[in-house]
mmCIF file with all atom_site columns, C-alpha atoms (C1' of nucleotides) in Angstrom:
data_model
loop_
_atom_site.group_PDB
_atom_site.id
_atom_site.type_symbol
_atom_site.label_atom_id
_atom_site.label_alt_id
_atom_site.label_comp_id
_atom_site.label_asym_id
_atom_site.label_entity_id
_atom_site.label_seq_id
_atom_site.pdbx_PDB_ins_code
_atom_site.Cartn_x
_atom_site.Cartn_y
_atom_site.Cartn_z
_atom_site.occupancy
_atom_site.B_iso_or_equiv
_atom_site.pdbx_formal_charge
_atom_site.auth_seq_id
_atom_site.auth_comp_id
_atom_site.auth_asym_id
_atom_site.auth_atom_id
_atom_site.pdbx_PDB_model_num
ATOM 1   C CA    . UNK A 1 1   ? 51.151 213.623 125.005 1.00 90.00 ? 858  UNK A CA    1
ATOM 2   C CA    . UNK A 1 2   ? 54.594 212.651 125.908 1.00 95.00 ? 859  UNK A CA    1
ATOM 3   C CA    . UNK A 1 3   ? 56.130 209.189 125.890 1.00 97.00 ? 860  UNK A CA    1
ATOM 4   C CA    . UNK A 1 4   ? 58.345 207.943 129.403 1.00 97.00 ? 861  UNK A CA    1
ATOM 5   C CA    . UNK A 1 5   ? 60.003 204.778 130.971 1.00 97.00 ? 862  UNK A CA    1
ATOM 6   C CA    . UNK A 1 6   ? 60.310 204.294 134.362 1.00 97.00 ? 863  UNK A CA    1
ATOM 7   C CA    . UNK A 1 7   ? 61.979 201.480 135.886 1.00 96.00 ? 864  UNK A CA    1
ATOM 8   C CA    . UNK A 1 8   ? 61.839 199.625 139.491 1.00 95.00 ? 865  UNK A CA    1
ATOM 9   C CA    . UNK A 1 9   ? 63.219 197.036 141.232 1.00 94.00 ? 866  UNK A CA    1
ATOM 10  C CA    . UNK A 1 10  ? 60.127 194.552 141.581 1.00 94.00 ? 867  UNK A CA    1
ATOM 11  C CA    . UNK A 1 11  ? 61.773 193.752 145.038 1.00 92.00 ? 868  UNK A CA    1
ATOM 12  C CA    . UNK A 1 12  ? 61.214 197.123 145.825 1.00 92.00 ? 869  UNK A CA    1
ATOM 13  C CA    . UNK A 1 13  ? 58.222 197.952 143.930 1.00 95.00 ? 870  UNK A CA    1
ATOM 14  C CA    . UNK A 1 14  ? 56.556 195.832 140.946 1.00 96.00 ? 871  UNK A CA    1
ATOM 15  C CA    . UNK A 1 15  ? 54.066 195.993 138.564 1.00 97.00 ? 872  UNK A CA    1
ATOM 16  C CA    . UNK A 1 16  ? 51.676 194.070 140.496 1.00 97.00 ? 873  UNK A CA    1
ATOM 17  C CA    . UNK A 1 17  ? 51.694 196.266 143.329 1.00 96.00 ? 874  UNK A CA    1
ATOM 18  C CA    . UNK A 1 18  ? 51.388 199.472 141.368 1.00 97.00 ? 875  UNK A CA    1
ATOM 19  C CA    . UNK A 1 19  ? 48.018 197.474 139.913 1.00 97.00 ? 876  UNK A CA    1
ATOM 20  C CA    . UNK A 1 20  ? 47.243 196.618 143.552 1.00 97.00 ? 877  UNK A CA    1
ATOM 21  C CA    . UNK A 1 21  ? 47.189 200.354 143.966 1.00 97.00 ? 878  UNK A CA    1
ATOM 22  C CA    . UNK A 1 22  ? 44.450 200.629 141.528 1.00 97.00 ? 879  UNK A CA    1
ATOM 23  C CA    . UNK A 1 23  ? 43.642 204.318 140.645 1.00 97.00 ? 880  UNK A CA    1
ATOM 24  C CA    . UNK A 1 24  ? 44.804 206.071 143.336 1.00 96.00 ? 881  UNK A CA    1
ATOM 25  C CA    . UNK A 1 25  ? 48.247 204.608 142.371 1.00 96.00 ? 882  UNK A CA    1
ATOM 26  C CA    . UNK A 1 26  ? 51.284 205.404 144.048 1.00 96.00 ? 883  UNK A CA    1
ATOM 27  C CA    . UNK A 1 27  ? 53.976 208.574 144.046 1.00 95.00 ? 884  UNK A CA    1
ATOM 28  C CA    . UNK A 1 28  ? 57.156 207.790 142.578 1.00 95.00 ? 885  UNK A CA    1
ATOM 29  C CA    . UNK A 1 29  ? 59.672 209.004 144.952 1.00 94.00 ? 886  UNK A CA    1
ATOM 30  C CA    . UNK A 1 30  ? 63.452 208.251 145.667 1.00 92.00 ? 887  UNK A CA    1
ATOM 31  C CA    . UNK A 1 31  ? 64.633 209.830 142.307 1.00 94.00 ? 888  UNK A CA    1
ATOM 32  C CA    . UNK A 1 32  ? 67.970 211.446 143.051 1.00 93.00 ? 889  UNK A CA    1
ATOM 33  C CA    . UNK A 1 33  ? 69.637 211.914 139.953 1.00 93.00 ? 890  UNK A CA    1
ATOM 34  C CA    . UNK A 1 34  ? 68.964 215.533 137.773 1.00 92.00 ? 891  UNK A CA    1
ATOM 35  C CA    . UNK A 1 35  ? 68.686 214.005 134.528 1.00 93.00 ? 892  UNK A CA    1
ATOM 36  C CA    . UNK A 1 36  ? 65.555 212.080 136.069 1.00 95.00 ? 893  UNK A CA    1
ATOM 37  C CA    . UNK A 1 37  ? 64.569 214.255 138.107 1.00 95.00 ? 894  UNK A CA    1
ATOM 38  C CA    . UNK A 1 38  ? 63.899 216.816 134.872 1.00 94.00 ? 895  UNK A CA    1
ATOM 39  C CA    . UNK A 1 39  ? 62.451 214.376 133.011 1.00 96.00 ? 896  UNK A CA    1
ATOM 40  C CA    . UNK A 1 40  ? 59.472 213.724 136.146 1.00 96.00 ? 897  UNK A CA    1
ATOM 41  C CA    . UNK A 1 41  ? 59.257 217.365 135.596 1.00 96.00 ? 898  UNK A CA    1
ATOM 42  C CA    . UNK A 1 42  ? 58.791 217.633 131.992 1.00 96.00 ? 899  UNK A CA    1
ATOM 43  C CA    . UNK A 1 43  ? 55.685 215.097 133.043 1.00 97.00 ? 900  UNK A CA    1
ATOM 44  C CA    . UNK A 1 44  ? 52.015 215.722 132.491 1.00 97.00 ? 901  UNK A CA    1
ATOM 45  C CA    . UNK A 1 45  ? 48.970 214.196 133.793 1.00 98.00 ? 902  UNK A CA    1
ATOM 46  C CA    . UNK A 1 46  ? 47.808 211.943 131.151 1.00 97.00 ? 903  UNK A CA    1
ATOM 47  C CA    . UNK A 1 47  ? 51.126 211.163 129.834 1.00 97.00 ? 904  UNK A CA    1
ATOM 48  C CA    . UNK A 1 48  ? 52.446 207.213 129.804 1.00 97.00 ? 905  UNK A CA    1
ATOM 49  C CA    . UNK A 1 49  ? 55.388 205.638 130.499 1.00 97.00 ? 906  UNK A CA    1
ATOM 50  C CA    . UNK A 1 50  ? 56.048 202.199 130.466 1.00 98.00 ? 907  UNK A CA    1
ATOM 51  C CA    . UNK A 1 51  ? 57.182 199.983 133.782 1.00 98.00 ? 908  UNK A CA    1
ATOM 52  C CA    . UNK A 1 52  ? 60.270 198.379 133.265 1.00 97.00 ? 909  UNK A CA    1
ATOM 53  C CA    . UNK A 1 53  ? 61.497 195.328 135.920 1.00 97.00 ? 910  UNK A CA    1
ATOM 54  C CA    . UNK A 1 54  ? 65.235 195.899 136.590 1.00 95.00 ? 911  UNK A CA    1
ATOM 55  C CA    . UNK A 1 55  ? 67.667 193.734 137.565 1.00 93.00 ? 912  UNK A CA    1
ATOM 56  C CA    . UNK A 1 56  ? 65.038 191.167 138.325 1.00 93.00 ? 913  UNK A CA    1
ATOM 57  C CA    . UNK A 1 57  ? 63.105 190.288 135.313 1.00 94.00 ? 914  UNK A CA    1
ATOM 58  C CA    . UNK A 1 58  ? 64.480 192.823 133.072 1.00 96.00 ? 915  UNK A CA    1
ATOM 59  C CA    . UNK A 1 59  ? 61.368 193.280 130.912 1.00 97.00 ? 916  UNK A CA    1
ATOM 60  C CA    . UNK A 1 60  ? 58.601 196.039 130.138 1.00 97.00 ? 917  UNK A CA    1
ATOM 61  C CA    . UNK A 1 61  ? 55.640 194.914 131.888 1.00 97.00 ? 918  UNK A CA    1
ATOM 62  C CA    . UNK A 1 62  ? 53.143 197.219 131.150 1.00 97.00 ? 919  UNK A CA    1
ATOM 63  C CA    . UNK A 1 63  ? 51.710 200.863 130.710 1.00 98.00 ? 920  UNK A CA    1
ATOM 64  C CA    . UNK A 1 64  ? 51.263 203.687 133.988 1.00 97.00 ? 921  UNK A CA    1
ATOM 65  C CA    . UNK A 1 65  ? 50.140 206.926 133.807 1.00 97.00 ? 922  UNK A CA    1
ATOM 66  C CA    . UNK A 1 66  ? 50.995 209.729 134.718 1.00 97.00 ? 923  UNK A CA    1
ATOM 67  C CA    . UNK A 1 67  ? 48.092 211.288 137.597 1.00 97.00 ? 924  UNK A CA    1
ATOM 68  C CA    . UNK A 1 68  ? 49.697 213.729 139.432 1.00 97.00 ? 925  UNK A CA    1
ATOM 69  C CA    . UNK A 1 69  ? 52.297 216.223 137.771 1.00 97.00 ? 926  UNK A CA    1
ATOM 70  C CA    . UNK A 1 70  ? 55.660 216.824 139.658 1.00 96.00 ? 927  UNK A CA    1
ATOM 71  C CA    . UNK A 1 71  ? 56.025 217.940 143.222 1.00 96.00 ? 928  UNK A CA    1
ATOM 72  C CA    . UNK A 1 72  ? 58.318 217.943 145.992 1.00 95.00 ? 929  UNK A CA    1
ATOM 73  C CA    . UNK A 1 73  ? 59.370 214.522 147.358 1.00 94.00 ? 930  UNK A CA    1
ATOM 74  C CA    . UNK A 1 74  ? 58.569 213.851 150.501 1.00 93.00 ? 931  UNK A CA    1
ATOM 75  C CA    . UNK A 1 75  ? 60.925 211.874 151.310 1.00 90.00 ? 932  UNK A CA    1
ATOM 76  C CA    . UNK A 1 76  ? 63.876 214.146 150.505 1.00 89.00 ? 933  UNK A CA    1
ATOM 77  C CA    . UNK A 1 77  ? 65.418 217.304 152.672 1.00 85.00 ? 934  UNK A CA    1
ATOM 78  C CA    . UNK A 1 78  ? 63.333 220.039 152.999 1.00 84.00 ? 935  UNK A CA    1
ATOM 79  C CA    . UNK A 1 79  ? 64.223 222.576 150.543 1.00 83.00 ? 936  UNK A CA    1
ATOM 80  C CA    . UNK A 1 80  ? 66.059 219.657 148.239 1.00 88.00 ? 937  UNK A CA    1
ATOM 81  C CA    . UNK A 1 81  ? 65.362 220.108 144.242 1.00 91.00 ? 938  UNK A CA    1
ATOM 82  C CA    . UNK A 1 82  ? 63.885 216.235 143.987 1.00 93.00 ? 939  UNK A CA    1
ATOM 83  C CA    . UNK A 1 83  ? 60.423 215.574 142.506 1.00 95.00 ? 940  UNK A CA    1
ATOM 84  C CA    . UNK A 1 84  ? 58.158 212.743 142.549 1.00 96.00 ? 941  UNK A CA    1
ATOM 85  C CA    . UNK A 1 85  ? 54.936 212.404 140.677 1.00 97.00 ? 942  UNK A CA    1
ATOM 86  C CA    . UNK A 1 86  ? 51.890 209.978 141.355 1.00 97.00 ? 943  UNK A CA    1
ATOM 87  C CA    . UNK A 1 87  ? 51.220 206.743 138.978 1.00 97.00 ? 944  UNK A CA    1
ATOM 88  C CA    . UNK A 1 88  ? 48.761 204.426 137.668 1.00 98.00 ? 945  UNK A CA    1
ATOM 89  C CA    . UNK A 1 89  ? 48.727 201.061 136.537 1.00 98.00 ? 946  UNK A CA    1
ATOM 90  C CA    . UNK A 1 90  ? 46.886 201.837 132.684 1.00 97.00 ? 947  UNK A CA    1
ATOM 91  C CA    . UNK A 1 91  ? 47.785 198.792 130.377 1.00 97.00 ? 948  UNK A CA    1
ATOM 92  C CA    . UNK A 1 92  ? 49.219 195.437 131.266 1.00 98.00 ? 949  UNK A CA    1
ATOM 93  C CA    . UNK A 1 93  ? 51.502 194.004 128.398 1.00 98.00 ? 950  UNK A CA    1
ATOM 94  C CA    . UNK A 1 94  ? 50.023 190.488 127.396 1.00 98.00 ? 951  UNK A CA    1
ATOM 95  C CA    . UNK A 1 95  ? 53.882 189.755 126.400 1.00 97.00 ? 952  UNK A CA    1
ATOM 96  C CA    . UNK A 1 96  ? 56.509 191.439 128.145 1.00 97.00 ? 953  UNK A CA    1
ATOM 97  C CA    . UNK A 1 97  ? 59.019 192.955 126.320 1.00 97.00 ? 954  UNK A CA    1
ATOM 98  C CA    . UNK A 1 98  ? 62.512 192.092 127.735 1.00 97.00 ? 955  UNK A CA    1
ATOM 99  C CA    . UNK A 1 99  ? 65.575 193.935 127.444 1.00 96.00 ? 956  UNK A CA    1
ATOM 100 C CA    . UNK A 1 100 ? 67.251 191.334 125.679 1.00 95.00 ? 957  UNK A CA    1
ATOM 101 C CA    . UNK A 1 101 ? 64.821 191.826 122.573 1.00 96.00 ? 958  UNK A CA    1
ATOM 102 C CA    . UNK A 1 102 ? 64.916 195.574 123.320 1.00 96.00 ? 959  UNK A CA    1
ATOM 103 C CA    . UNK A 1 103 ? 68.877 195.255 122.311 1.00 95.00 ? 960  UNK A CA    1
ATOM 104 C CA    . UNK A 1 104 ? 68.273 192.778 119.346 1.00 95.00 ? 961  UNK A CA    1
ATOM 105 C CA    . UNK A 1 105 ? 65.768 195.186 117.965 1.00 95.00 ? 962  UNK A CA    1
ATOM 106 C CA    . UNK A 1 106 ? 66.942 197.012 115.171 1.00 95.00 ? 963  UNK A CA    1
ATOM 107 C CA    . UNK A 1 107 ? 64.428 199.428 115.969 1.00 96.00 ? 964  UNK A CA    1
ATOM 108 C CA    . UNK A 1 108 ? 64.949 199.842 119.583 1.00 95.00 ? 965  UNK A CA    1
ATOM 109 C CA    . UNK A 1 109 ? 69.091 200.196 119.021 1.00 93.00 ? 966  UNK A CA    1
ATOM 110 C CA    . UNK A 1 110 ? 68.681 203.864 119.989 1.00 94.00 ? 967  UNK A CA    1
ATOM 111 C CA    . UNK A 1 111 ? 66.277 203.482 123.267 1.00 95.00 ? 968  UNK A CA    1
ATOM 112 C CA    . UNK A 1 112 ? 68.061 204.960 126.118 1.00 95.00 ? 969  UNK A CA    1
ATOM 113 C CA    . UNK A 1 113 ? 67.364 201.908 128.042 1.00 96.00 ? 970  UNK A CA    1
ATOM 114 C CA    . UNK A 1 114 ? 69.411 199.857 125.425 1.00 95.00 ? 971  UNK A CA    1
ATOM 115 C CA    . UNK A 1 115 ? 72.157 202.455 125.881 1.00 92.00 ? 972  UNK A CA    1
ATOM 116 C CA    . UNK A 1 116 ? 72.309 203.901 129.143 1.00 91.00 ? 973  UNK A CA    1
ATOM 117 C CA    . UNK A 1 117 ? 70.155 201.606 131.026 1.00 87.00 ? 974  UNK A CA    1
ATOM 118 C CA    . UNK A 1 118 ? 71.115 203.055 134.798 1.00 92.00 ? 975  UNK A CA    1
ATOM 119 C CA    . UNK A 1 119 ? 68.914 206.415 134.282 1.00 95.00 ? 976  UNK A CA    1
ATOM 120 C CA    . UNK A 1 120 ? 65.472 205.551 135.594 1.00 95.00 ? 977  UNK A CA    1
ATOM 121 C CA    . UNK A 1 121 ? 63.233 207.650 134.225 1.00 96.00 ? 978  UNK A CA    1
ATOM 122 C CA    . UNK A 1 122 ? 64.157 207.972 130.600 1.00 96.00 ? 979  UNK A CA    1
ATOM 123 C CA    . UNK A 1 123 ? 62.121 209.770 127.532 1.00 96.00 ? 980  UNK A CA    1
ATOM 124 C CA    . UNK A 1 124 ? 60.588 207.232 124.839 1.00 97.00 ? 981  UNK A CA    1
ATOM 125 C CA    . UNK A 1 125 ? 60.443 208.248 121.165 1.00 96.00 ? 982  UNK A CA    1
ATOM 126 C CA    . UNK A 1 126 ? 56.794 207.882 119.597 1.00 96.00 ? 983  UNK A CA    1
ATOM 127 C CA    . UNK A 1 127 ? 58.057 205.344 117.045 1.00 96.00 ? 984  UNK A CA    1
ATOM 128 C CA    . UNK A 1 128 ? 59.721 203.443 119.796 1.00 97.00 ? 985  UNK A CA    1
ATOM 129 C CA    . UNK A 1 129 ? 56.737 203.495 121.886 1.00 97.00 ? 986  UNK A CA    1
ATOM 130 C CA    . UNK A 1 130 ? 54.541 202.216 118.931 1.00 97.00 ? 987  UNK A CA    1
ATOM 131 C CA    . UNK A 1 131 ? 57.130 199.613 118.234 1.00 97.00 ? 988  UNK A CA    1
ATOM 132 C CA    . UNK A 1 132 ? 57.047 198.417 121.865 1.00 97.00 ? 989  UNK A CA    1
ATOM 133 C CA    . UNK A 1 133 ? 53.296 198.398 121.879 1.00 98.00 ? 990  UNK A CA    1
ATOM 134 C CA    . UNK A 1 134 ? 52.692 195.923 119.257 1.00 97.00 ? 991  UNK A CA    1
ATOM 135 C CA    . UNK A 1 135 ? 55.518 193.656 120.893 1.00 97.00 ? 992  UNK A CA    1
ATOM 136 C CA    . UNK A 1 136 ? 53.869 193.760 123.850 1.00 97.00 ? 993  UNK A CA    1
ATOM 137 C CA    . UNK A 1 137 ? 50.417 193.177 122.658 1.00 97.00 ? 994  UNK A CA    1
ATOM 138 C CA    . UNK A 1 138 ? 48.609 195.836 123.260 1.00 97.00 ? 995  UNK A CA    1
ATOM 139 C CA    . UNK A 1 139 ? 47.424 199.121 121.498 1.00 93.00 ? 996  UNK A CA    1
ATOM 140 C CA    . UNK A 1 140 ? 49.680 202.089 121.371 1.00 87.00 ? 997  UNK A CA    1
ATOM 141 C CA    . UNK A 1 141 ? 47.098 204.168 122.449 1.00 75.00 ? 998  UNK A CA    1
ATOM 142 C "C1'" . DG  B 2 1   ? 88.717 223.578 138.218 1.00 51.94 ? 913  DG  B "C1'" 1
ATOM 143 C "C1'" . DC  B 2 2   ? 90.847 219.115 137.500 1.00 51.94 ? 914  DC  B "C1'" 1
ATOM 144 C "C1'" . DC  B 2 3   ? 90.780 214.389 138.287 1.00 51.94 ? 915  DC  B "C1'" 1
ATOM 145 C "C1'" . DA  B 2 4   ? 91.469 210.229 141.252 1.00 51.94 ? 916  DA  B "C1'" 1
ATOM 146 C "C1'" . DA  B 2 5   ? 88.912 207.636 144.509 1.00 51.94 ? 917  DA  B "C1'" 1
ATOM 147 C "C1'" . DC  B 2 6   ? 84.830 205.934 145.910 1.00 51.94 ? 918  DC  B "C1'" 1
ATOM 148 C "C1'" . DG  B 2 7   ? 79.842 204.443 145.987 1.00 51.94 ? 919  DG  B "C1'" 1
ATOM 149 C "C1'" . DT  B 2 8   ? 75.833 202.916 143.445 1.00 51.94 ? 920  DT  B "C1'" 1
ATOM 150 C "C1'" . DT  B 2 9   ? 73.243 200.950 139.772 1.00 51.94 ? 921  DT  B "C1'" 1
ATOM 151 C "C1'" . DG  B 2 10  ? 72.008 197.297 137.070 1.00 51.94 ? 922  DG  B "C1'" 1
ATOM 152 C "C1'" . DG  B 2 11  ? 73.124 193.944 133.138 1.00 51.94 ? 923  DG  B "C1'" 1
ATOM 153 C "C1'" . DC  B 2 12  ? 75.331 189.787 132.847 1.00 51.94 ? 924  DC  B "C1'" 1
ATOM 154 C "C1'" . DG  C 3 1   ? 78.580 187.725 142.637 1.00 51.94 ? 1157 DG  C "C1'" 1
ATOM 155 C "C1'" . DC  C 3 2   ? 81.145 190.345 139.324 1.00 51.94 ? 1158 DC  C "C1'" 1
ATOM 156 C "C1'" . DC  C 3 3   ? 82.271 194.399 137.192 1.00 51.94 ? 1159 DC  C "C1'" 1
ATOM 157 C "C1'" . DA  C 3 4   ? 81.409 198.263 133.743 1.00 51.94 ? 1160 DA  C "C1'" 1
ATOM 158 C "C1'" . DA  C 3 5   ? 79.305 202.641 133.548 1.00 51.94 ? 1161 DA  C "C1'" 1
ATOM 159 C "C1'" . DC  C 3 6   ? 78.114 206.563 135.654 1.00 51.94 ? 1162 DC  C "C1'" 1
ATOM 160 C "C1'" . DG  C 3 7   ? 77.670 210.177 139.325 1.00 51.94 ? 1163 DG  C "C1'" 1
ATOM 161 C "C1'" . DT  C 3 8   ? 79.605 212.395 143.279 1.00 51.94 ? 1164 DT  C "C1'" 1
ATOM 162 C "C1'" . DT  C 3 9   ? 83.092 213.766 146.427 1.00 51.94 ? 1165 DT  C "C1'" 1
ATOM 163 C "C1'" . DG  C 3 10  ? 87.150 215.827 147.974 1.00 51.94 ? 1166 DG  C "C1'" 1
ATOM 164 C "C1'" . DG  C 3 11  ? 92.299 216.775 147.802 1.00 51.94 ? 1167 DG  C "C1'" 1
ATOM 165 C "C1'" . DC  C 3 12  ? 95.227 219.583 145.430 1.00 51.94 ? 1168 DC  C "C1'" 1
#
DNA sequence: GCCAACGTTGGC
DNA sequence: GCCAACGTTGGC
């Protein structure tokens, strides 16, 4: 079991809608940047990742899961190296963890979204996922 | 193969 | 809306 963050613009695509999308969820596509790209890879079914609001809200909302391992996004060129992978909403957070606590968190200092907060799909330590868990309210798994 | 210019992302 | 950080592009 691996630990993730993925992040959306809830303009584009929030936390309520992935719910909306019950358990059939949605696919994640649009990544076009290699670090993220490996990362979706690295993904499999069963793992979680939490859903981060960015640049409105700026907060972890809650808990997907991953449902359908990497494959080839259909949205990009035939033949292009981008992935996407299907999501479900798991776990709502009954208090969302914002990005401004992430950074005054001495635990959280070394959470890539603290530190390189543009990638968006990012790898989550165990301890930092624990830590986020009880600040959000909810069991860690 | 270097690096300046440009576009995009996302916190503030 | 601004601008820093980062990735990509393209001239040399």
């Amino acid at each position: 079991m691996a630990y993730w963050l993925i992040k959306s613009e809830p303009d584009a695509y929030s936390w309520d809608d992935l719910v909306a999308a019950g358990d059939e969820g949605t696919l994640w596509d649009g990544v076009r940047n290699h670090q993220a790209k490996n990362y979706l890879k690295a993904m499999n079914k069963g793992d979680k990742a939490f859903y981060y609001h960015s640049r409105e809200g700026l907060e972890i909302v809650g808990i997907a899961e991953v449902i359908r391992e990497a494959y080839p996004d259909p949205t990009a060129e035939e033949g292009s190296p981008w992935v996407c992978c299907d999501f479900r909403a798991a776990t709502a957070f009954k208090t969302p963890v914002t990005m401004k606590a992430a950074k005054a968190d001495p635990k959280l200092k070394d959470m890539v979204l603290v530190n390189n907060s543009r990638l968006s799909v990012q790898p989550v330590t165990e301890a930092e996922w624990e830590h986020v868990c009880a600040l959000g309210g909810v069991k860690a798994r």
